[in-house]
Amino acid sequence: MGTAYDLDKMNKTLKKYLDTDRFIHTQGVRYTAAALAMAHGEDAGKAELAGLLHDCAKNIPDKEQIRLCTKHKIPINAIERKSPYLLHAKLGAWIAKKKYDVDDEEVLDAIRWHTTGTEDMTKLAQIVFIADYIEPKRFKAKNLSEVRPIAFKDLDECCYIILRDTLKYLEIKGSPIDPETEKAYYFYKNIHDTKEEE
Ligand code: DGI
Ligand code: FE
Ligand code: FE
């Protein structure tokens, strides 16, 4: 059974709200998430939907994101106050629900956690988190040639590597760490360490 959602219509709307690079990245995440879902026995339609919408709030200016979160009672933590670009994930989940009429909570959660990750993510949330990092047009991380094949074999291990490298990168930059990023890291590190002991 496929989803009842009209992804092509959503795509047309997204094209209006996203800049060109972001729109192209969105297509990359859309199809990478679908491919990962196929590799891991998850619903490819749901992955495609979550991938397509994950950055729907990305091009809203910081001030406007703060205003919208306040207006719609989306809590803003201290780290998000300092780094408001983090808000596009939670605000994106809200926009997906209210403007794109997505009522699938698993899809909304995958959008909500796509930037920081969180502990014990669903496979769908892991897939979107990973697809965001590895999609073909993404070339920021230097070890992508190592991370990409792992994504198709082991979601937990892949989340561990991405979170480890993201924390390293944020520490070097001196960026404040969101508690969810930290929790996510320790959760997937624990799975990694347990496997090492076997
Ligand atoms: O929206 P995208 O650019 O596609 O990607 P994204 O939503 O995953 O955002 C990526 C950025 O978010 C990346 O530069 C790392 C940053 N990030 C992830 N966790 C944290 C964080 N930034 C801060 N300050 N704190 C975090 O905990
Ligand atoms: Fe994002
Ligand atoms: Fe993204």
XYZ file of N, CA and C and ligand atoms in Angstrom:
623
model
N 0.836 -1.211 0.000
C 0.000 0.000 0.000
C 0.871 1.263 0.000
N 0.647 2.125 -0.934
C 1.404 3.381 -0.985
C 0.755 4.426 -0.095
N 1.390 5.584 0.020
C 0.774 6.639 0.823
C -0.254 7.363 -0.033
N -1.211 7.982 0.634
C -2.267 8.702 -0.081
C -1.845 10.127 -0.408
N -0.615 10.443 -0.051
C -0.162 11.824 -0.203
C 0.278 12.112 -1.641
N 0.015 13.354 -2.074
C 0.403 13.774 -3.424
C 1.787 14.444 -3.361
N 2.811 13.628 -3.524
C 4.178 14.125 -3.365
C 4.574 15.115 -4.465
N 4.024 14.921 -5.647
C 4.362 15.853 -6.734
C 3.804 17.248 -6.457
N 2.615 17.283 -5.886
C 2.030 18.570 -5.517
C 2.854 19.228 -4.409
N 3.234 18.441 -3.424
C 4.091 18.965 -2.342
C 5.404 19.501 -2.912
N 5.941 18.775 -3.859
C 7.210 19.169 -4.464
C 7.092 20.535 -5.146
N 5.975 20.758 -5.817
C 5.740 22.059 -6.482
C 5.673 23.177 -5.452
N 5.013 22.910 -4.334
C 4.930 23.911 -3.265
C 6.317 24.185 -2.685
N 7.065 23.106 -2.444
C 8.410 23.255 -1.866
C 9.309 24.097 -2.765
N 9.145 23.924 -4.057
C 9.977 24.668 -5.013
C 9.830 26.181 -4.820
N 8.635 26.592 -4.393
C 8.371 28.024 -4.149
C 9.017 28.502 -2.858
N 9.101 27.607 -1.864
C 9.555 28.013 -0.534
C 11.042 27.781 -0.284
N 11.689 27.006 -1.162
C 13.108 26.681 -0.953
C 13.975 27.325 -2.019
N 15.222 27.677 -1.659
C 16.136 28.166 -2.687
C 16.606 26.975 -3.531
N 17.270 27.266 -4.645
C 17.597 26.203 -5.608
C 18.435 25.084 -4.996
N 19.481 25.440 -4.264
C 20.348 24.414 -3.661
C 19.583 23.545 -2.674
N 18.733 24.180 -1.885
C 17.959 23.458 -0.887
C 16.950 22.534 -1.551
N 16.370 23.002 -2.653
C 15.415 22.172 -3.398
C 16.122 20.937 -3.966
N 17.314 21.138 -4.497
C 18.090 20.013 -5.048
C 18.476 19.038 -3.927
N 18.931 19.579 -2.789
C 19.259 18.736 -1.625
C 18.032 17.916 -1.195
N 16.874 18.556 -1.222
C 15.629 17.896 -0.837
C 15.329 16.677 -1.726
N 15.580 16.838 -3.027
C 15.375 15.695 -3.940
C 16.354 14.580 -3.587
N 17.583 14.950 -3.258
C 18.588 13.960 -2.872
C 18.167 13.182 -1.633
N 17.655 13.892 -0.636
C 17.226 13.237 0.606
C 15.978 12.386 0.338
N 15.077 12.905 -0.488
C 13.849 12.169 -0.845
C 14.183 10.773 -1.382
N 15.050 10.700 -2.368
C 15.313 9.408 -3.014
C 16.336 8.565 -2.262
N 17.254 9.220 -1.548
C 18.193 8.453 -0.724
C 17.435 7.776 0.416
N 16.498 8.502 1.023
C 15.683 7.929 2.108
C 14.866 6.748 1.580
N 14.302 6.887 0.388
C 13.518 5.784 -0.202
C 14.414 4.561 -0.420
N 15.624 4.784 -0.937
C 16.546 3.671 -1.197
C 16.960 2.985 0.107
N 17.233 3.790 1.145
C 17.606 3.216 2.446
C 16.451 2.391 3.022
N 15.222 2.895 2.850
C 14.052 2.152 3.326
C 13.970 0.792 2.634
N 14.228 0.764 1.337
C 14.218 -0.506 0.594
C 15.282 -1.454 1.132
N 16.461 -0.913 1.433
C 17.560 -1.748 1.920
C 17.265 -2.324 3.298
N 16.461 -1.598 4.088
C 16.239 -2.009 5.477
C 14.817 -2.493 5.740
N 14.068 -2.773 4.692
C 12.723 -3.331 4.861
C 11.726 -2.379 5.488
N 11.909 -1.078 5.256
C 10.958 -0.081 5.767
C 10.077 0.422 4.612
N 9.050 1.184 4.957
C 8.108 1.707 3.972
C 8.776 2.822 3.153
N 9.051 2.539 1.882
C 9.775 3.506 1.035
C 8.940 4.764 0.777
N 7.622 4.621 0.721
C 6.752 5.777 0.499
C 6.814 6.763 1.659
N 6.807 6.209 2.870
C 6.903 7.066 4.060
C 8.269 7.747 4.130
N 9.300 7.021 3.779
C 10.655 7.578 3.799
C 10.774 8.697 2.764
N 10.174 8.468 1.600
C 10.210 9.481 0.541
C 9.489 10.753 0.991
N 8.334 10.563 1.623
C 7.547 11.701 2.122
C 8.330 12.492 3.185
N 8.895 11.792 4.149
C 9.655 12.461 5.217
C 10.898 13.140 4.646
N 11.556 12.469 3.718
C 12.748 13.051 3.086
C 12.405 14.304 2.308
N 11.310 14.239 1.598
C 10.877 15.385 0.791
C 10.599 16.615 1.661
N 9.946 16.407 2.791
C 9.512 17.541 3.620
C 10.498 17.930 4.732
N 11.581 17.175 4.912
C 12.400 17.353 6.122
C 12.912 18.788 6.307
N 13.243 19.472 5.212
C 13.773 20.836 5.312
C 12.756 21.898 4.858
N 11.465 21.600 4.958
C 10.449 22.525 4.420
C 10.487 23.892 5.108
N 11.034 23.953 6.345
C 11.093 25.234 7.070
C 12.459 25.912 6.950
N 13.364 25.309 6.200
C 14.772 25.725 6.219
C 15.008 27.162 5.746
N 14.228 27.628 4.787
C 14.492 28.957 4.238
C 13.665 30.071 4.890
N 13.026 29.747 5.995
C 12.340 30.784 6.772
C 13.402 31.498 7.615
N 13.467 32.835 7.563
C 14.488 33.554 8.344
C 14.391 33.242 9.843
N 15.555 33.266 10.528
C 15.626 32.921 11.963
C 14.546 33.604 12.798
N 14.442 34.915 12.630
C 13.493 35.692 13.451
C 12.066 35.216 13.258
N 11.750 34.918 12.009
C 10.407 34.443 11.673
C 10.189 33.033 12.241
N 11.229 32.215 12.235
C 11.111 30.875 12.827
C 10.824 30.983 14.325
N 11.528 31.892 14.993
C 11.301 32.088 16.428
C 9.868 32.580 16.666
N 9.429 33.522 15.818
C 8.075 34.062 15.949
C 7.022 32.955 15.751
N 7.217 32.150 14.732
C 6.258 31.079 14.440
C 6.238 30.022 15.554
N 7.412 29.676 16.074
C 7.473 28.699 17.174
C 6.749 29.239 18.402
N 6.979 30.518 18.700
C 6.326 31.128 19.857
C 4.810 31.140 19.668
N 4.411 31.573 18.477
C 2.980 31.670 18.172
C 2.281 30.306 18.270
N 2.952 29.264 17.811
C 2.322 27.944 17.769
C 2.733 27.045 18.928
N 3.312 27.678 19.964
C 3.643 26.971 21.212
C 4.583 25.785 21.011
N 5.548 25.983 20.112
C 6.615 24.989 19.966
C 7.743 25.462 20.894
N 8.068 24.677 21.928
C 9.057 25.133 22.910
C 10.437 25.380 22.268
N 11.096 26.468 22.677
C 12.436 26.799 22.192
C 13.400 26.648 23.365
N 14.370 25.738 23.260
C 15.309 25.568 24.382
C 16.469 26.561 24.277
N 17.336 26.574 25.297
C 18.419 27.566 25.372
C 19.380 27.455 24.184
N 19.625 26.237 23.733
C 20.555 26.020 22.614
C 19.930 26.548 21.315
N 18.642 26.300 21.164
C 17.936 26.792 19.969
C 17.871 28.324 19.947
N 17.847 28.928 21.132
C 17.895 30.399 21.205
C 19.212 30.905 20.630
N 20.289 30.190 20.960
C 21.626 30.595 20.487
C 21.851 30.212 19.035
N 21.295 29.101 18.605
C 21.451 28.611 17.227
C 20.073 28.360 16.618
N 19.371 29.452 16.251
C 17.969 29.292 15.812
C 17.793 28.439 14.551
N 18.879 28.204 13.804
C 18.739 27.342 12.609
C 18.309 25.930 12.991
N 18.546 25.547 14.271
C 18.093 24.234 14.730
C 16.570 24.105 14.691
N 15.886 25.238 14.813
C 14.416 25.216 14.907
C 13.739 24.703 13.644
N 14.417 24.750 12.493
C 13.742 24.352 11.247
C 13.267 22.897 11.287
N 13.860 22.088 12.171
C 13.435 20.690 12.263
C 12.059 20.589 12.955
N 11.953 21.179 14.146
C 10.677 21.132 14.877
C 9.585 21.933 14.167
N 9.979 23.104 13.669
C 8.999 23.916 12.940
C 8.591 23.197 11.640
N 9.539 22.516 11.038
C 9.251 21.745 9.822
C 8.217 20.658 10.067
N 8.324 19.992 11.214
C 7.332 18.964 11.559
C 5.946 19.599 11.702
N 5.923 20.777 12.299
C 4.643 21.483 12.471
C 4.061 21.888 11.110
N 4.904 22.426 10.233
C 4.454 22.848 8.899
C 4.005 21.635 8.074
N 4.720 20.533 8.207
C 4.340 19.304 7.486
C 2.926 18.885 7.896
N 2.638 19.026 9.174
C 1.320 18.648 9.685
C 0.240 19.642 9.250
N 0.509 20.921 9.457
C -0.532 21.929 9.252
C -0.673 22.398 7.802
N 0.432 22.470 7.078
C 0.376 23.018 5.717
C 0.395 21.930 4.635
N 1.027 20.795 4.947
C 1.080 19.711 3.960
C 0.163 18.555 4.345
N -0.588 18.756 5.441
C -1.591 17.781 5.899
C -1.062 16.374 6.138
N 0.140 16.297 6.672
C 0.692 14.991 7.033
C 0.208 14.630 8.434
N -0.443 13.492 8.573
C -0.933 13.113 9.907
C -0.223 11.874 10.445
N 0.776 11.413 9.738
C 1.522 10.230 10.155
C 2.594 10.654 11.175
N 2.367 10.288 12.433
C 3.257 10.757 13.518
C 4.693 10.271 13.343
N 4.845 9.095 12.740
C 6.196 8.579 12.535
C 6.958 9.445 11.524
N 6.252 9.888 10.493
C 6.847 10.787 9.491
C 7.170 12.138 10.145
N 6.236 12.646 10.951
C 6.449 13.938 11.611
C 7.625 13.872 12.585
N 7.755 12.748 13.296
C 8.903 12.570 14.199
C 10.223 12.519 13.428
N 10.200 11.867 12.291
C 11.428 11.777 11.478
C 11.873 13.175 11.054
N 10.925 14.034 10.730
C 11.254 15.427 10.373
C 11.757 16.163 11.623
N 11.057 15.964 12.735
C 11.375 16.638 13.999
C 12.804 16.375 14.467
N 13.302 15.162 14.262
C 14.616 14.776 14.805
C 15.707 14.734 13.752
N 15.458 15.278 12.563
C 16.429 15.063 11.484
C 17.744 15.826 11.682
N 17.753 16.878 12.487
C 18.976 17.674 12.654
C 19.824 17.181 13.824
N 19.197 17.021 14.991
C 19.943 16.613 16.188
C 19.998 15.101 16.350
N 19.022 14.401 15.770
C 18.813 13.020 16.164
C 18.223 13.007 17.562
N 17.923 11.822 18.076
C 17.496 11.666 19.459
C 17.761 10.221 19.828
N 17.583 9.875 21.126
C 17.862 8.481 21.478
C 16.747 7.579 20.948
N 17.106 6.353 20.645
C 16.150 5.317 20.254
C 15.186 5.756 19.148
N 15.737 6.262 18.062
C 14.901 6.691 16.931
C 14.233 5.490 16.266
N 13.088 5.723 15.627
C 12.512 4.678 14.783
C 13.459 4.486 13.591
N 13.315 3.357 12.912
C 14.147 3.124 11.718
C 13.901 4.226 10.691
N 12.657 4.663 10.580
C 12.331 5.730 9.626
C 13.075 7.028 9.970
N 13.099 7.371 11.253
C 13.809 8.586 11.683
C 15.315 8.440 11.441
N 15.847 7.255 11.698
C 17.274 7.010 11.425
C 17.564 7.189 9.934
N 16.655 6.680 9.112
C 16.825 6.741 7.659
C 16.868 8.198 7.170
N 15.980 9.027 7.680
C 15.951 10.432 7.251
C 17.178 11.174 7.786
N 17.536 10.897 9.040
C 18.729 11.490 9.649
C 19.971 11.155 8.807
N 20.082 9.914 8.397
C 21.241 9.463 7.620
C 21.185 9.998 6.184
N 20.015 9.932 5.558
C 19.880 10.398 4.167
C 20.267 11.865 4.039
N 19.929 12.648 5.063
C 20.266 14.070 5.085
C 21.786 14.274 5.010
N 22.503 13.349 5.579
C 23.971 13.448 5.681
C 24.686 12.874 4.462
N 24.098 11.871 3.846
C 24.823 11.145 2.781
C 24.307 11.392 1.370
N 23.204 12.120 1.192
C 22.626 12.240 -0.164
C 23.712 12.710 -1.155
N 23.571 12.347 -2.418
C 24.659 12.540 -3.387
C 25.204 13.959 -3.503
N 24.356 14.961 -3.289
C 24.816 16.347 -3.454
C 25.499 16.893 -2.194
N 25.519 16.080 -1.139
C 26.145 16.495 0.119
C 27.616 16.104 0.053
N 28.503 17.042 0.299
C 29.933 16.689 0.233
C 30.729 17.357 1.352
N 30.039 17.796 2.420
C 30.712 18.505 3.507
C 31.593 17.582 4.358
N 31.056 16.435 4.743
C 31.827 15.512 5.591
C 32.908 14.841 4.750
N 34.093 14.664 5.333
C 35.182 14.145 4.502
C 35.182 12.622 4.363
N 34.541 11.925 5.305
C 34.562 10.455 5.216
C 33.271 9.860 4.640
N 32.643 10.578 3.741
C 31.373 10.091 3.176
C 31.529 8.778 2.424
N 32.667 8.555 1.808
C 32.855 7.300 1.064
C 32.855 6.104 2.026
N 33.177 6.352 3.290
C 33.127 5.294 4.306
C 31.708 5.176 4.876
N 31.071 6.332 5.090
C 29.751 6.348 5.743
C 28.652 5.798 4.823
N 28.710 6.126 3.546
C 27.617 5.737 2.620
C 27.357 4.231 2.587
N 28.369 3.389 2.396
C 28.066 1.944 2.383
C 27.545 1.428 3.727
N 28.017 1.995 4.835
C 27.553 1.558 6.158
C 26.059 1.860 6.307
N 25.607 2.982 5.713
C 24.193 3.368 5.793
C 23.270 2.268 5.268
N 23.744 1.552 4.268
C 22.914 0.513 3.659
C 23.035 -0.831 4.379
N 23.958 -0.892 5.353
C 24.161 -2.152 6.076
C 23.695 -2.087 7.520
N 23.963 -0.966 8.216
C 23.755 -0.921 9.663
C 23.346 0.500 10.090
N 22.041 0.693 10.320
C 21.525 2.032 10.656
C 22.086 2.541 11.988
N 22.169 1.657 12.995
C 22.663 2.086 14.315
C 24.119 2.537 14.239
N 24.937 1.751 13.565
C 26.360 2.077 13.440
C 26.531 3.388 12.656
N 25.711 3.556 11.621
C 25.800 4.756 10.803
C 25.411 6.002 11.617
N 24.360 5.883 12.429
C 23.972 7.005 13.305
C 25.101 7.324 14.274
N 25.738 6.297 14.799
C 26.869 6.508 15.724
C 27.974 7.317 15.039
N 28.361 6.929 13.850
C 29.465 7.609 13.147
C 29.084 9.064 12.840
N 27.869 9.278 12.361
C 27.437 10.642 12.015
C 27.406 11.528 13.266
N 26.852 10.999 14.363
C 26.755 11.791 15.597
C 28.140 12.069 16.178
N 29.003 11.079 16.141
C 30.383 11.251 16.626
C 31.077 12.364 15.838
N 30.972 12.299 14.522
C 31.657 13.283 13.677
C 31.015 14.669 13.780
N 29.686 14.706 13.939
C 28.994 15.990 14.089
C 29.415 16.666 15.397
N 29.477 15.886 16.475
C 29.896 16.457 17.770
C 31.329 16.979 17.703
N 32.193 16.229 17.025
C 33.586 16.652 16.847
C 33.631 17.994 16.111
N 32.867 18.072 15.036
C 32.793 19.283 14.207
C 32.250 20.469 15.009
N 31.204 20.231 15.804
C 30.604 21.313 16.596
C 31.552 21.781 17.695
N 32.306 20.839 18.272
C 33.273 21.203 19.314
C 34.376 22.091 18.752
N 34.879 21.740 17.592
C 35.930 22.541 16.943
C 35.414 23.950 16.652
N 34.165 24.020 16.189
C 33.566 25.323 15.877
C 33.174 26.115 17.129
N 33.101 25.419 18.264
C 32.648 26.058 19.494
C 31.147 26.301 19.509
N 30.392 25.491 18.768
C 28.928 25.644 18.745
C 28.305 24.963 19.960
N 27.228 25.553 20.497
C 26.559 24.911 21.630
C 25.900 23.593 21.209
N 25.975 22.604 22.075
C 25.438 21.274 21.768
C 24.031 21.131 22.335
N 23.112 20.741 21.496
C 21.739 20.489 21.936
C 21.716 19.190 22.759
N 20.949 19.173 23.860
C 20.899 17.941 24.674
C 20.470 16.705 23.876
N 19.644 16.902 22.846
C 19.202 15.740 22.049
C 20.356 15.133 21.260
N 21.232 15.991 20.737
C 22.394 15.504 19.972
C 23.280 14.657 20.880
N 23.479 15.160 22.088
C 24.314 14.460 23.059
C 23.684 13.117 23.470
N 22.395 13.160 23.767
C 21.691 11.926 24.156
C 21.739 10.902 23.035
N 21.514 11.399 21.823
C 21.537 10.510 20.651
C 22.906 9.864 20.522
N 23.955 10.664 20.675
C 25.318 10.138 20.552
C 25.569 9.016 21.551
N 25.248 9.232 22.823
C 25.512 8.204 23.831
C 24.667 6.956 23.609
N 23.450 7.148 23.121
C 22.594 5.990 22.842
C 23.229 5.099 21.765
N 23.660 5.713 20.648
C 24.204 4.902 19.541
C 25.647 4.470 19.803
N 26.360 5.228 20.644
C 27.710 4.808 21.053
C 27.616 3.529 21.887
N 26.606 3.485 22.751
C 26.412 2.310 23.594
C 26.162 1.053 22.748
N 25.352 1.193 21.699
C 25.111 0.059 20.796
C 26.423 -0.341 20.102
N 27.163 0.666 19.674
C 28.459 0.425 19.014
C 29.423 -0.309 19.952
N 29.539 0.172 21.196
C 30.479 -0.416 22.160
C 30.084 -1.850 22.522
N 28.771 -2.077 22.623
C 28.288 -3.421 22.942
C 28.664 -4.403 21.841
N 28.556 -3.956 20.595
C 28.929 -4.819 19.454
C 30.419 -5.136 19.474
N 31.224 -4.149 19.838
C 32.692 -4.312 19.872
C 33.080 -5.426 20.851
N 32.314 -5.510 21.965
C 32.640 -6.483 23.015
C 32.337 -7.925 22.605
N 31.417 -8.061 21.631
C 30.976 -9.420 21.253
C 32.105 -10.248 20.633
O 19.301 21.414 7.149
P 20.521 20.736 6.600
O 21.640 21.700 6.323
O 20.238 19.876 5.420
O 21.080 19.720 7.708
P 20.685 19.608 9.252
O 19.282 19.943 9.479
O 21.137 18.246 9.670
O 21.580 20.687 9.948
C 22.953 20.442 9.924
C 23.666 21.319 10.894
O 23.128 21.189 12.200
C 25.115 20.875 10.953
O 25.944 21.997 10.657
C 25.302 20.425 12.375
C 24.193 21.164 13.084
N 23.836 20.547 14.363
C 23.463 19.279 14.637
N 23.328 19.100 15.956
C 23.612 20.274 16.541
C 23.925 21.214 15.530
N 24.259 22.508 15.775
C 24.316 22.886 17.059
N 24.650 24.127 17.359
N 24.032 22.033 18.085
C 23.685 20.739 17.889
O 23.453 19.997 18.861
Fe 17.754 20.280 8.028
Fe 18.586 18.626 5.001
